mmCIF file of C-alpha atoms in Angstrom:
data_model
loop_
_atom_site.group_PDB
_atom_site.id
_atom_site.type_symbol
_atom_site.label_atom_id
_atom_site.label_comp_id
_atom_site.label_asym_id
_atom_site.label_seq_id
_atom_site.Cartn_x
_atom_site.Cartn_y
_atom_site.Cartn_z
ATOM 1 C CA UNK A 1 -47.858 -6.711 -51.028
ATOM 2 C CA UNK A 2 -44.023 -6.986 -51.720
ATOM 3 C CA UNK A 3 -43.375 -9.420 -48.822
ATOM 4 C CA UNK A 4 -46.091 -11.451 -50.048
ATOM 5 C CA UNK A 5 -44.638 -11.663 -53.216
ATOM 6 C CA UNK A 6 -40.994 -12.452 -51.732
ATOM 7 C CA UNK A 7 -42.700 -15.062 -49.395
ATOM 8 C CA UNK A 8 -44.007 -16.764 -52.403
ATOM 9 C CA UNK A 9 -40.648 -16.849 -54.484
ATOM 10 C CA UNK A 10 -39.298 -18.208 -51.246
ATOM 11 C CA UNK A 11 -41.764 -21.004 -51.419
ATOM 12 C CA UNK A 12 -41.031 -22.000 -54.990
ATOM 13 C CA UNK A 13 -37.051 -21.604 -54.535
ATOM 14 C CA UNK A 14 -37.786 -24.241 -51.405
ATOM 15 C CA UNK A 15 -39.601 -26.575 -54.032
ATOM 16 C CA UNK A 16 -36.694 -26.606 -56.406
ATOM 17 C CA UNK A 17 -34.024 -27.328 -53.756
ATOM 18 C CA UNK A 18 -34.281 -31.094 -54.721
ATOM 19 C CA UNK A 19 -33.378 -30.524 -58.308
ATOM 20 C CA UNK A 20 -30.776 -28.076 -57.684
ATOM 21 C CA UNK A 21 -28.927 -30.698 -55.188
ATOM 22 C CA UNK A 22 -29.203 -33.246 -57.838
ATOM 23 C CA UNK A 23 -27.719 -30.954 -60.821
ATOM 24 C CA UNK A 24 -24.941 -29.596 -58.485
ATOM 25 C CA UNK A 25 -23.657 -33.152 -57.743
ATOM 26 C CA UNK A 26 -24.042 -33.886 -61.537
ATOM 27 C CA UNK A 27 -22.109 -30.501 -62.248
ATOM 28 C CA UNK A 28 -19.290 -31.459 -59.864
ATOM 29 C CA UNK A 29 -18.716 -34.968 -61.752
ATOM 30 C CA UNK A 30 -18.666 -33.626 -65.014
ATOM 31 C CA UNK A 31 -16.574 -30.036 -64.666
ATOM 32 C CA UNK A 32 -14.291 -31.447 -61.916
ATOM 33 C CA UNK A 33 -12.254 -34.051 -63.035
ATOM 34 C CA UNK A 34 -10.663 -34.883 -59.231
ATOM 35 C CA UNK A 35 -14.181 -34.996 -58.025
ATOM 36 C CA UNK A 36 -14.720 -38.489 -59.369
ATOM 37 C CA UNK A 37 -11.632 -40.120 -58.071
ATOM 38 C CA UNK A 38 -12.859 -39.543 -54.564
ATOM 39 C CA UNK A 39 -14.451 -42.248 -52.667
ATOM 40 C CA UNK A 40 -17.930 -42.937 -52.231
ATOM 41 C CA UNK A 41 -17.903 -41.563 -48.620
ATOM 42 C CA UNK A 42 -16.103 -38.343 -49.577
ATOM 43 C CA UNK A 43 -18.529 -37.506 -52.381
ATOM 44 C CA UNK A 44 -21.234 -38.302 -49.919
ATOM 45 C CA UNK A 45 -19.770 -35.823 -47.457
ATOM 46 C CA UNK A 46 -19.323 -33.150 -50.075
ATOM 47 C CA UNK A 47 -23.169 -33.770 -51.610
ATOM 48 C CA UNK A 48 -24.054 -33.352 -47.933
ATOM 49 C CA UNK A 49 -22.493 -29.934 -47.730
ATOM 50 C CA UNK A 50 -23.871 -28.884 -50.998
ATOM 51 C CA UNK A 51 -27.333 -29.810 -50.000
ATOM 52 C CA UNK A 52 -26.779 -28.225 -46.849
ATOM 53 C CA UNK A 53 -25.713 -25.096 -48.503
ATOM 54 C CA UNK A 54 -28.523 -24.686 -50.979
ATOM 55 C CA UNK A 55 -31.198 -25.586 -47.873
ATOM 56 C CA UNK A 56 -29.374 -22.853 -46.204
ATOM 57 C CA UNK A 57 -29.320 -20.313 -49.297
ATOM 58 C CA UNK A 58 -33.190 -20.941 -49.259
ATOM 59 C CA UNK A 59 -33.830 -19.958 -45.437
ATOM 60 C CA UNK A 60 -31.258 -17.165 -45.773
ATOM 61 C CA UNK A 61 -33.271 -15.757 -49.073
ATOM 62 C CA UNK A 62 -36.510 -16.077 -47.272
ATOM 63 C CA UNK A 63 -35.451 -13.912 -44.243
ATOM 64 C CA UNK A 64 -31.587 -12.844 -44.386
ATOM 65 C CA UNK A 65 -31.930 -10.818 -40.956
ATOM 66 C CA UNK A 66 -32.897 -14.075 -39.222
ATOM 67 C CA UNK A 67 -30.495 -16.239 -40.710
ATOM 68 C CA UNK A 68 -27.394 -14.303 -41.118
ATOM 69 C CA UNK A 69 -25.239 -16.954 -39.848
ATOM 70 C CA UNK A 70 -26.185 -19.455 -42.398
ATOM 71 C CA UNK A 71 -23.461 -19.287 -44.596
ATOM 72 C CA UNK A 72 -20.953 -19.948 -41.687
ATOM 73 C CA UNK A 73 -23.006 -22.626 -40.234
ATOM 74 C CA UNK A 74 -23.393 -24.601 -43.626
ATOM 75 C CA UNK A 75 -20.269 -26.408 -43.426
ATOM 76 C CA UNK A 76 -21.266 -27.791 -39.934
ATOM 77 C CA UNK A 77 -22.801 -31.000 -41.543
ATOM 78 C CA UNK A 78 -19.349 -31.994 -42.809
ATOM 79 C CA UNK A 79 -16.796 -34.050 -40.520
ATOM 80 C CA UNK A 80 -13.628 -32.422 -39.443
ATOM 81 C CA UNK A 81 -11.956 -34.754 -42.055
ATOM 82 C CA UNK A 82 -13.427 -32.727 -44.707
ATOM 83 C CA UNK A 83 -10.681 -30.228 -44.856
ATOM 84 C CA UNK A 84 -8.083 -33.195 -45.303
ATOM 85 C CA UNK A 85 -10.161 -34.565 -48.196
ATOM 86 C CA UNK A 86 -9.929 -31.671 -50.340
ATOM 87 C CA UNK A 87 -8.077 -28.330 -50.383
ATOM 88 C CA UNK A 88 -9.191 -24.920 -49.845
ATOM 89 C CA UNK A 89 -8.645 -24.525 -53.819
ATOM 90 C CA UNK A 90 -11.025 -27.436 -54.606
ATOM 91 C CA UNK A 91 -13.564 -26.132 -52.225
ATOM 92 C CA UNK A 92 -13.480 -22.639 -53.986
ATOM 93 C CA UNK A 93 -14.000 -24.946 -57.149
ATOM 94 C CA UNK A 94 -17.091 -26.574 -55.696
ATOM 95 C CA UNK A 95 -18.666 -23.334 -54.722
ATOM 96 C CA UNK A 96 -18.146 -21.717 -57.950
ATOM 97 C CA UNK A 97 -19.502 -24.793 -59.858
ATOM 98 C CA UNK A 98 -22.368 -25.003 -57.743
ATOM 99 C CA UNK A 99 -23.418 -21.642 -57.941
ATOM 100 C CA UNK A 100 -23.002 -21.502 -61.927
ATOM 101 C CA UNK A 101 -25.189 -24.419 -61.906
ATOM 102 C CA UNK A 102 -27.888 -22.498 -60.114
ATOM 103 C CA UNK A 103 -27.567 -19.665 -62.444
ATOM 104 C CA UNK A 104 -27.834 -21.806 -65.322
ATOM 105 C CA UNK A 105 -30.523 -24.215 -64.150
ATOM 106 C CA UNK A 106 -32.860 -21.759 -61.876
ATOM 107 C CA UNK A 107 -34.599 -20.271 -65.017
ATOM 108 C CA UNK A 108 -35.843 -23.969 -65.713
ATOM 109 C CA UNK A 109 -37.413 -24.231 -62.214
ATOM 110 C CA UNK A 110 -38.615 -20.853 -61.515
ATOM 111 C CA UNK A 111 -40.929 -18.141 -63.291
ATOM 112 C CA UNK A 112 -38.819 -15.439 -65.185
ATOM 113 C CA UNK A 113 -39.818 -12.639 -62.701
ATOM 114 C CA UNK A 114 -38.246 -14.409 -60.055
ATOM 115 C CA UNK A 115 -34.804 -14.745 -61.533
ATOM 116 C CA UNK A 116 -33.259 -11.167 -60.985
ATOM 117 C CA UNK A 117 -34.103 -11.486 -57.364
ATOM 118 C CA UNK A 118 -32.466 -14.883 -56.797
ATOM 119 C CA UNK A 119 -29.391 -13.821 -59.089
ATOM 120 C CA UNK A 120 -29.155 -10.972 -56.846
ATOM 121 C CA UNK A 121 -29.364 -12.846 -53.427
ATOM 122 C CA UNK A 122 -27.098 -15.585 -55.057
ATOM 123 C CA UNK A 123 -24.281 -13.042 -55.534
ATOM 124 C CA UNK A 124 -24.554 -11.863 -52.040
ATOM 125 C CA UNK A 125 -24.720 -15.322 -50.789
ATOM 126 C CA UNK A 126 -21.834 -16.416 -52.547
ATOM 127 C CA UNK A 127 -19.693 -13.922 -51.053
ATOM 128 C CA UNK A 128 -20.575 -14.977 -47.502
ATOM 129 C CA UNK A 129 -20.078 -18.723 -48.429
ATOM 130 C CA UNK A 130 -16.513 -17.815 -49.646
ATOM 131 C CA UNK A 131 -15.711 -16.275 -46.325
ATOM 132 C CA UNK A 132 -17.110 -19.258 -44.570
ATOM 133 C CA UNK A 133 -15.020 -21.610 -46.312
ATOM 134 C CA UNK A 134 -11.971 -19.627 -45.629
ATOM 135 C CA UNK A 135 -12.881 -19.745 -42.023
ATOM 136 C CA UNK A 136 -13.485 -23.486 -41.700
ATOM 137 C CA UNK A 137 -9.798 -23.765 -43.217
ATOM 138 C CA UNK A 138 -8.303 -21.353 -41.158
ATOM 139 C CA UNK A 139 -9.435 -23.071 -37.896
ATOM 140 C CA UNK A 140 -8.520 -26.277 -39.142
ATOM 141 C CA UNK A 141 -4.875 -25.071 -40.230
ATOM 142 C CA UNK A 142 -4.790 -23.672 -36.691
ATOM 143 C CA UNK A 143 -5.911 -27.013 -35.261
ATOM 144 C CA UNK A 144 -3.441 -28.678 -37.176
ATOM 145 C CA UNK A 145 -0.610 -26.354 -36.226
ATOM 146 C CA UNK A 146 -1.563 -26.795 -32.674
ATOM 147 C CA UNK A 147 -1.497 -30.410 -32.815
ATOM 148 C CA UNK A 148 2.006 -30.405 -34.641
ATOM 149 C CA UNK A 149 3.451 -28.327 -32.092
ATOM 150 C CA UNK A 150 2.459 -30.674 -29.424
ATOM 151 C CA UNK A 151 3.709 -33.918 -31.547
ATOM 152 C CA UNK A 152 7.098 -31.997 -32.326
ATOM 153 C CA UNK A 153 7.651 -31.155 -28.593
ATOM 154 C CA UNK A 154 6.846 -34.906 -27.717
ATOM 155 C CA UNK A 155 9.385 -35.868 -30.363
ATOM 156 C CA UNK A 156 11.896 -33.594 -28.963
ATOM 157 C CA UNK A 157 11.216 -34.487 -25.287
ATOM 158 C CA UNK A 158 11.889 -38.163 -26.309
ATOM 159 C CA UNK A 159 15.095 -37.463 -27.876
ATOM 160 C CA UNK A 160 16.318 -35.523 -24.649
ATOM 161 C CA UNK A 161 15.167 -38.297 -22.550
ATOM 162 C CA UNK A 162 16.617 -41.100 -24.500
ATOM 163 C CA UNK A 163 13.285 -42.824 -25.315
ATOM 164 C CA UNK A 164 13.528 -42.597 -29.178
ATOM 165 C CA UNK A 165 12.194 -45.505 -30.960
ATOM 166 C CA UNK A 166 10.350 -46.514 -33.988
ATOM 167 C CA UNK A 167 7.239 -44.760 -33.044
ATOM 168 C CA UNK A 168 9.353 -41.506 -32.260
ATOM 169 C CA UNK A 169 10.598 -41.778 -35.969
ATOM 170 C CA UNK A 170 7.157 -42.162 -37.340
ATOM 171 C CA UNK A 171 5.854 -39.177 -35.437
ATOM 172 C CA UNK A 172 9.048 -37.176 -36.902
ATOM 173 C CA UNK A 173 8.087 -38.519 -40.301
ATOM 174 C CA UNK A 174 4.353 -37.168 -39.932
ATOM 175 C CA UNK A 175 6.108 -33.712 -39.217
ATOM 176 C CA UNK A 176 8.162 -33.794 -42.453
ATOM 177 C CA UNK A 177 11.212 -34.921 -40.905
ATOM 178 C CA UNK A 178 13.472 -36.881 -43.362
ATOM 179 C CA UNK A 179 17.034 -36.206 -41.461
ATOM 180 C CA UNK A 180 18.356 -35.614 -44.999
ATOM 181 C CA UNK A 181 18.191 -31.870 -45.107
ATOM 182 C CA UNK A 182 17.772 -30.545 -48.970
ATOM 183 C CA UNK A 183 21.270 -29.778 -50.038
ATOM 184 C CA UNK A 184 22.388 -33.387 -49.023
ATOM 185 C CA UNK A 185 19.137 -35.128 -50.022
ATOM 186 C CA UNK A 186 19.961 -38.351 -51.701
ATOM 187 C CA UNK A 187 23.310 -38.628 -50.592
ATOM 188 C CA UNK A 188 24.317 -41.750 -49.009
ATOM 189 C CA UNK A 189 25.321 -41.206 -45.469
ATOM 190 C CA UNK A 190 24.163 -37.945 -45.294
ATOM 191 C CA UNK A 191 21.390 -38.642 -42.547
ATOM 192 C CA UNK A 192 23.553 -37.433 -39.521
ATOM 193 C CA UNK A 193 21.626 -35.852 -36.403
ATOM 194 C CA UNK A 194 22.982 -33.210 -33.729
ATOM 195 C CA UNK A 195 21.153 -31.765 -30.797
ATOM 196 C CA UNK A 196 21.568 -28.019 -29.986
ATOM 197 C CA UNK A 197 20.801 -26.611 -26.719
ATOM 198 C CA UNK A 198 20.684 -22.959 -25.877
ATOM 199 C CA UNK A 199 18.576 -20.313 -23.865
ATOM 200 C CA UNK A 200 14.647 -19.577 -24.875
ATOM 201 C CA UNK A 201 14.136 -16.073 -26.244
ATOM 202 C CA UNK A 202 12.057 -13.809 -24.384
ATOM 203 C CA UNK A 203 8.542 -14.104 -25.284
ATOM 204 C CA UNK A 204 7.152 -10.724 -26.925
ATOM 205 C CA UNK A 205 3.373 -10.266 -27.717
ATOM 206 C CA UNK A 206 2.937 -10.589 -31.685
ATOM 207 C CA UNK A 207 6.403 -12.387 -31.921
ATOM 208 C CA UNK A 208 6.817 -14.682 -34.940
ATOM 209 C CA UNK A 209 6.470 -18.647 -33.799
ATOM 210 C CA UNK A 210 10.083 -19.440 -33.282
ATOM 211 C CA UNK A 211 9.620 -23.096 -34.028
ATOM 212 C CA UNK A 212 8.431 -22.017 -37.469
ATOM 213 C CA UNK A 213 11.200 -19.685 -38.222
ATOM 214 C CA UNK A 214 13.747 -22.156 -36.866
ATOM 215 C CA UNK A 215 12.426 -24.913 -39.192
ATOM 216 C CA UNK A 216 12.145 -22.342 -42.240
ATOM 217 C CA UNK A 217 15.786 -20.927 -41.622
ATOM 218 C CA UNK A 218 17.071 -24.677 -41.049
ATOM 219 C CA UNK A 219 15.460 -25.418 -44.372
ATOM 220 C CA UNK A 220 17.113 -22.696 -46.143
ATOM 221 C CA UNK A 221 20.465 -23.535 -44.969
ATOM 222 C CA UNK A 222 20.105 -27.239 -46.269
ATOM 223 C CA UNK A 223 18.883 -29.198 -43.069
ATOM 224 C CA UNK A 224 15.852 -30.624 -41.240
ATOM 225 C CA UNK A 225 14.822 -29.211 -37.888
ATOM 226 C CA UNK A 226 12.650 -30.238 -34.863
ATOM 227 C CA UNK A 227 12.358 -27.604 -32.553
ATOM 228 C CA UNK A 228 10.988 -27.337 -29.011
ATOM 229 C CA UNK A 229 10.781 -24.941 -26.100
ATOM 230 C CA UNK A 230 11.753 -26.735 -22.844
ATOM 231 C CA UNK A 231 11.258 -24.325 -19.776
ATOM 232 C CA UNK A 232 13.934 -21.764 -20.275
ATOM 233 C CA UNK A 233 15.705 -23.380 -22.975
ATOM 234 C CA UNK A 234 15.323 -24.084 -26.740
ATOM 235 C CA UNK A 235 16.226 -27.443 -28.243
ATOM 236 C CA UNK A 236 16.632 -28.017 -31.885
ATOM 237 C CA UNK A 237 17.291 -31.376 -33.370
ATOM 238 C CA UNK A 238 19.025 -30.869 -37.017
ATOM 239 C CA UNK A 239 19.328 -33.632 -39.417
ATOM 240 C CA UNK A 240 21.055 -34.110 -42.953
ATOM 241 C CA UNK A 241 24.002 -32.002 -42.014
ATOM 242 C CA UNK A 242 27.635 -32.757 -41.479
ATOM 243 C CA UNK A 243 28.532 -29.322 -40.136
ATOM 244 C CA UNK A 244 25.944 -28.482 -37.763
ATOM 245 C CA UNK A 245 27.977 -25.569 -36.163
ATOM 246 C CA UNK A 246 27.818 -23.800 -39.423
ATOM 247 C CA UNK A 247 23.984 -24.416 -39.594
ATOM 248 C CA UNK A 248 23.830 -23.008 -36.247
ATOM 249 C CA UNK A 249 25.609 -19.885 -36.747
ATOM 250 C CA UNK A 250 22.538 -19.131 -38.908
ATOM 251 C CA UNK A 251 20.102 -19.978 -36.372
ATOM 252 C CA UNK A 252 21.679 -18.196 -33.390
ATOM 253 C CA UNK A 253 19.247 -15.177 -33.681
ATOM 254 C CA UNK A 254 16.402 -17.527 -32.543
ATOM 255 C CA UNK A 255 18.151 -18.237 -29.109
ATOM 256 C CA UNK A 256 18.097 -16.092 -26.142
ATOM 257 C CA UNK A 257 21.403 -14.508 -24.691
ATOM 258 C CA UNK A 258 23.959 -16.786 -23.358
ATOM 259 C CA UNK A 259 26.098 -19.858 -24.943
ATOM 260 C CA UNK A 260 24.356 -22.156 -27.708
ATOM 261 C CA UNK A 261 25.863 -25.806 -27.328
ATOM 262 C CA UNK A 262 25.970 -28.042 -30.430
ATOM 263 C CA UNK A 263 26.030 -32.063 -29.605
ATOM 264 C CA UNK A 264 28.183 -34.220 -31.594
ATOM 265 C CA UNK A 265 27.039 -35.849 -34.776
ATOM 266 C CA UNK A 266 25.238 -39.270 -34.584
ATOM 267 C CA UNK A 267 23.974 -41.443 -37.348
ATOM 268 C CA UNK A 268 20.368 -40.999 -36.857
ATOM 269 C CA UNK A 269 17.377 -39.782 -34.545
ATOM 270 C CA UNK A 270 17.446 -43.399 -32.812
ATOM 271 C CA UNK A 271 20.826 -42.439 -31.437
ATOM 272 C CA UNK A 272 20.390 -38.792 -30.858
ATOM 273 C CA UNK A 273 20.144 -39.078 -27.315
ATOM 274 C CA UNK A 274 24.046 -39.194 -27.401
ATOM 275 C CA UNK A 275 24.332 -35.871 -28.815
ATOM 276 C CA UNK A 276 21.449 -34.375 -26.569
ATOM 277 C CA UNK A 277 22.953 -35.413 -23.441
ATOM 278 C CA UNK A 278 26.366 -33.830 -24.261
ATOM 279 C CA UNK A 279 24.484 -30.630 -25.559
ATOM 280 C CA UNK A 280 22.872 -30.612 -22.147
ATOM 281 C CA UNK A 281 25.668 -31.014 -20.095
ATOM 282 C CA UNK A 282 27.507 -28.307 -22.117
ATOM 283 C CA UNK A 283 25.247 -25.818 -21.581
ATOM 284 C CA UNK A 284 25.327 -26.347 -18.042
ATOM 285 C CA UNK A 285 29.165 -26.514 -18.113
ATOM 286 C CA UNK A 286 29.426 -23.481 -20.343
ATOM 287 C CA UNK A 287 29.331 -20.546 -17.867
ATOM 288 C CA UNK A 288 32.877 -21.777 -16.873
ATOM 289 C CA UNK A 289 34.310 -20.755 -20.157
ATOM 290 C CA UNK A 290 33.313 -17.006 -20.566
ATOM 291 C CA UNK A 291 35.045 -16.639 -23.954
ATOM 292 C CA UNK A 292 33.573 -19.759 -25.359
ATOM 293 C CA UNK A 293 32.529 -19.088 -29.260
ATOM 294 C CA UNK A 294 28.705 -18.877 -29.798
ATOM 295 C CA UNK A 295 27.593 -21.424 -30.890
ATOM 296 C CA UNK A 296 30.313 -23.887 -29.386
ATOM 297 C CA UNK A 297 30.669 -27.523 -29.941
ATOM 298 C CA UNK A 298 29.928 -29.817 -27.058
ATOM 299 C CA UNK A 299 33.399 -31.480 -27.101
ATOM 300 C CA UNK A 300 35.180 -28.086 -26.828
ATOM 301 C CA UNK A 301 33.631 -28.102 -23.344
ATOM 302 C CA UNK A 302 34.893 -31.265 -22.286
ATOM 303 C CA UNK A 303 37.247 -30.021 -19.287
ATOM 304 C CA UNK A 304 34.358 -27.726 -18.040
ATOM 305 C CA UNK A 305 31.896 -30.743 -18.500
ATOM 306 C CA UNK A 306 34.114 -33.084 -16.416
ATOM 307 C CA UNK A 307 34.510 -30.419 -13.595
ATOM 308 C CA UNK A 308 30.639 -29.717 -13.591
ATOM 309 C CA UNK A 309 30.224 -33.714 -12.922
ATOM 310 C CA UNK A 310 29.642 -35.091 -16.255
ATOM 311 C CA UNK A 311 30.825 -38.747 -16.114
ATOM 312 C CA UNK A 312 30.689 -38.929 -19.962
ATOM 313 C CA UNK A 313 32.920 -35.943 -20.783
ATOM 314 C CA UNK A 314 35.507 -37.422 -17.807
ATOM 315 C CA UNK A 315 35.552 -40.813 -19.525
ATOM 316 C CA UNK A 316 35.913 -39.342 -23.104
ATOM 317 C CA UNK A 317 39.090 -37.392 -21.852
ATOM 318 C CA UNK A 318 40.412 -40.248 -20.029
ATOM 319 C CA UNK A 319 40.287 -42.528 -23.213
ATOM 320 C CA UNK A 320 40.680 -40.395 -26.139
ATOM 321 C CA UNK A 321 43.169 -37.835 -24.779
ATOM 322 C CA UNK A 322 45.215 -39.620 -21.901
ATOM 323 C CA UNK A 323 44.841 -43.372 -23.304
ATOM 324 C CA UNK A 324 46.697 -42.779 -26.387
ATOM 325 C CA UNK A 325 49.741 -41.009 -24.558
ATOM 326 C CA UNK A 326 50.157 -44.037 -22.462
ATOM 327 C CA UNK A 327 50.749 -46.177 -25.118
ATOM 328 C CA UNK A 328 54.429 -47.471 -26.189
ATOM 329 C CA UNK A 329 56.758 -46.325 -23.710
ATOM 330 C CA UNK A 330 54.826 -43.606 -22.348
ATOM 331 C CA UNK A 331 57.471 -40.888 -23.238
ATOM 332 C CA UNK A 332 54.984 -38.674 -24.837
ATOM 333 C CA UNK A 333 52.730 -38.508 -21.775
ATOM 334 C CA UNK A 334 56.213 -37.946 -19.869
ATOM 335 C CA UNK A 335 56.945 -34.987 -22.063
ATOM 336 C CA UNK A 336 53.636 -33.269 -22.357
ATOM 337 C CA UNK A 337 53.185 -33.780 -18.173
ATOM 338 C CA UNK A 338 56.720 -32.262 -17.716
ATOM 339 C CA UNK A 339 55.907 -29.471 -20.407
ATOM 340 C CA UNK A 340 52.920 -28.323 -18.462
ATOM 341 C CA UNK A 341 54.650 -28.618 -15.232
ATOM 342 C CA UNK A 342 57.188 -26.444 -16.520
ATOM 343 C CA UNK A 343 54.810 -23.684 -17.373
ATOM 344 C CA UNK A 344 55.192 -24.356 -21.075
ATOM 345 C CA UNK A 345 58.647 -23.874 -21.457
ATOM 346 C CA UNK A 346 60.402 -25.988 -24.112
ATOM 347 C CA UNK A 347 63.759 -25.338 -22.687
ATOM 348 C CA UNK A 348 63.098 -25.899 -18.815
ATOM 349 C CA UNK A 349 61.105 -29.081 -20.156
ATOM 350 C CA UNK A 350 64.615 -30.075 -22.063
ATOM 351 C CA UNK A 351 66.594 -29.642 -19.177
ATOM 352 C CA UNK A 352 64.146 -31.508 -16.844
ATOM 353 C CA UNK A 353 64.366 -34.530 -19.090
ATOM 354 C CA UNK A 354 68.215 -34.182 -20.163
ATOM 355 C CA UNK A 355 67.000 -34.532 -23.869
ATOM 356 C CA UNK A 356 67.383 -31.592 -26.901
ATOM 357 C CA UNK A 357 64.798 -28.915 -26.863
ATOM 358 C CA UNK A 358 64.361 -30.022 -30.670
ATOM 359 C CA UNK A 359 63.420 -33.771 -29.388
ATOM 360 C CA UNK A 360 60.667 -31.697 -26.916
ATOM 361 C CA UNK A 361 59.275 -29.891 -29.837
ATOM 362 C CA UNK A 362 58.901 -33.263 -32.047
ATOM 363 C CA UNK A 363 57.165 -34.906 -29.043
ATOM 364 C CA UNK A 364 54.738 -32.092 -28.582
ATOM 365 C CA UNK A 365 53.908 -32.164 -32.044
ATOM 366 C CA UNK A 366 53.148 -35.800 -31.859
ATOM 367 C CA UNK A 367 51.051 -35.370 -28.848
ATOM 368 C CA UNK A 368 48.908 -32.467 -30.899
ATOM 369 C CA UNK A 369 48.529 -35.048 -33.881
ATOM 370 C CA UNK A 370 47.396 -38.043 -31.618
ATOM 371 C CA UNK A 371 44.996 -36.039 -29.233
ATOM 372 C CA UNK A 372 43.919 -33.280 -31.284
ATOM 373 C CA UNK A 373 45.199 -30.909 -28.457
ATOM 374 C CA UNK A 374 48.327 -28.814 -29.082
ATOM 375 C CA UNK A 375 50.137 -28.148 -25.815
ATOM 376 C CA UNK A 376 51.455 -25.081 -26.904
ATOM 377 C CA UNK A 377 47.673 -23.473 -27.273
ATOM 378 C CA UNK A 378 46.513 -21.993 -23.884
ATOM 379 C CA UNK A 379 43.048 -23.418 -24.369
ATOM 380 C CA UNK A 380 44.471 -27.072 -25.479
ATOM 381 C CA UNK A 381 46.869 -27.145 -22.695
ATOM 382 C CA UNK A 382 44.193 -26.660 -19.979
ATOM 383 C CA UNK A 383 42.104 -29.444 -21.706
ATOM 384 C CA UNK A 384 45.424 -31.658 -21.619
ATOM 385 C CA UNK A 385 45.994 -30.906 -18.105
ATOM 386 C CA UNK A 386 42.473 -31.910 -17.011
ATOM 387 C CA UNK A 387 42.645 -35.161 -19.209
ATOM 388 C CA UNK A 388 45.991 -36.071 -17.520
ATOM 389 C CA UNK A 389 44.455 -35.560 -14.119
ATOM 390 C CA UNK A 390 41.552 -37.583 -15.041
ATOM 391 C CA UNK A 391 43.303 -40.404 -16.724
ATOM 392 C CA UNK A 392 45.388 -40.938 -13.717
ATOM 393 C CA UNK A 393 42.546 -40.916 -11.398
ATOM 394 C CA UNK A 394 40.531 -43.439 -13.495
ATOM 395 C CA UNK A 395 43.748 -45.378 -14.504
ATOM 396 C CA UNK A 396 46.708 -45.149 -12.195
ATOM 397 C CA UNK A 397 48.820 -47.772 -14.052
ATOM 398 C CA UNK A 398 49.980 -45.935 -17.138
ATOM 399 C CA UNK A 399 50.131 -48.193 -20.448
ATOM 400 C CA UNK A 400 47.565 -50.640 -18.544
ATOM 401 C CA UNK A 401 44.414 -49.327 -20.567
ATOM 402 C CA UNK A 402 42.208 -46.922 -19.580
ATOM 403 C CA UNK A 403 39.092 -48.045 -17.561
#
């Protein structure tokens, strides 16, 4: 007898679905201000989901055991773009509005003896619908996250390979890249970019996504970041900072053991291949300087990079270091060359050149001012020696200009 009564209630509820769906759309339009601003197509999608939900509730009400998956399947009638049209918060508002409408309307459509049974079923069903909505949005978020990760890897790979163009800039913008960071946002000339390369961290089950952590930490430090794993190395493209080494010091924990090389600053993402080339060459040459700081700027590795076969580093040393020393009468070139050959002794240099030691000191000071490398510093003297050797190889005629 109870089963027969339940079947009758289900039939009466089935007959009321059309009126309930119409009332649901009217309630949404009345109580949800944002609903009326949607396009006709978007509203039709939502109406389809509402109709599907009410129909699914009736089927579930008729036999909960046979239709236990109905709450989850009700969102299947909506296209994937549904999650982009309205937020999870708005979806909750829709569900709440629909349930309230059914509770307020059901008394006009069904006999009074059916109301307690329908209300009890609605409470159970609403809980399942809430979980179903959360599942739909969680799956959509995971799909977007996976797509964003692939897109980000594509952008970083294009930068490394020197194929950055307007399409790459557009893709980076879709990922939230502005190139201006946060601390420098709105500052003219602040959109500088540097590429950072280091060893990839060892992957551990359950570890936090490195790319997400890097972007968050960079944002906290006032910079934009794009991040990608490329084999055994981690590549980060930093934007919106004039002090990338300081930013990378806060990101060092995300790299694996070994050197971290920061490429030179360039004006924008389109020019980032120059920074990437220097950073990658620096990572390859870094083992030749065991005492290098971590992180280290690629320009600090110019001698090691030149020895490892980096033609750009060779030309930079010959042009920026050797070239200025050949200008004029070439006395600075002769002085620093003699100083290095004399084992760094000012007195021995003065005797070899028949000049006063103070003259040697003055000339060495000028060398440091012109080149940025102090001959009295062991590291700088090594760079100067390599630069002089490269300059003589590339340009054997002093004063004639560097090739």
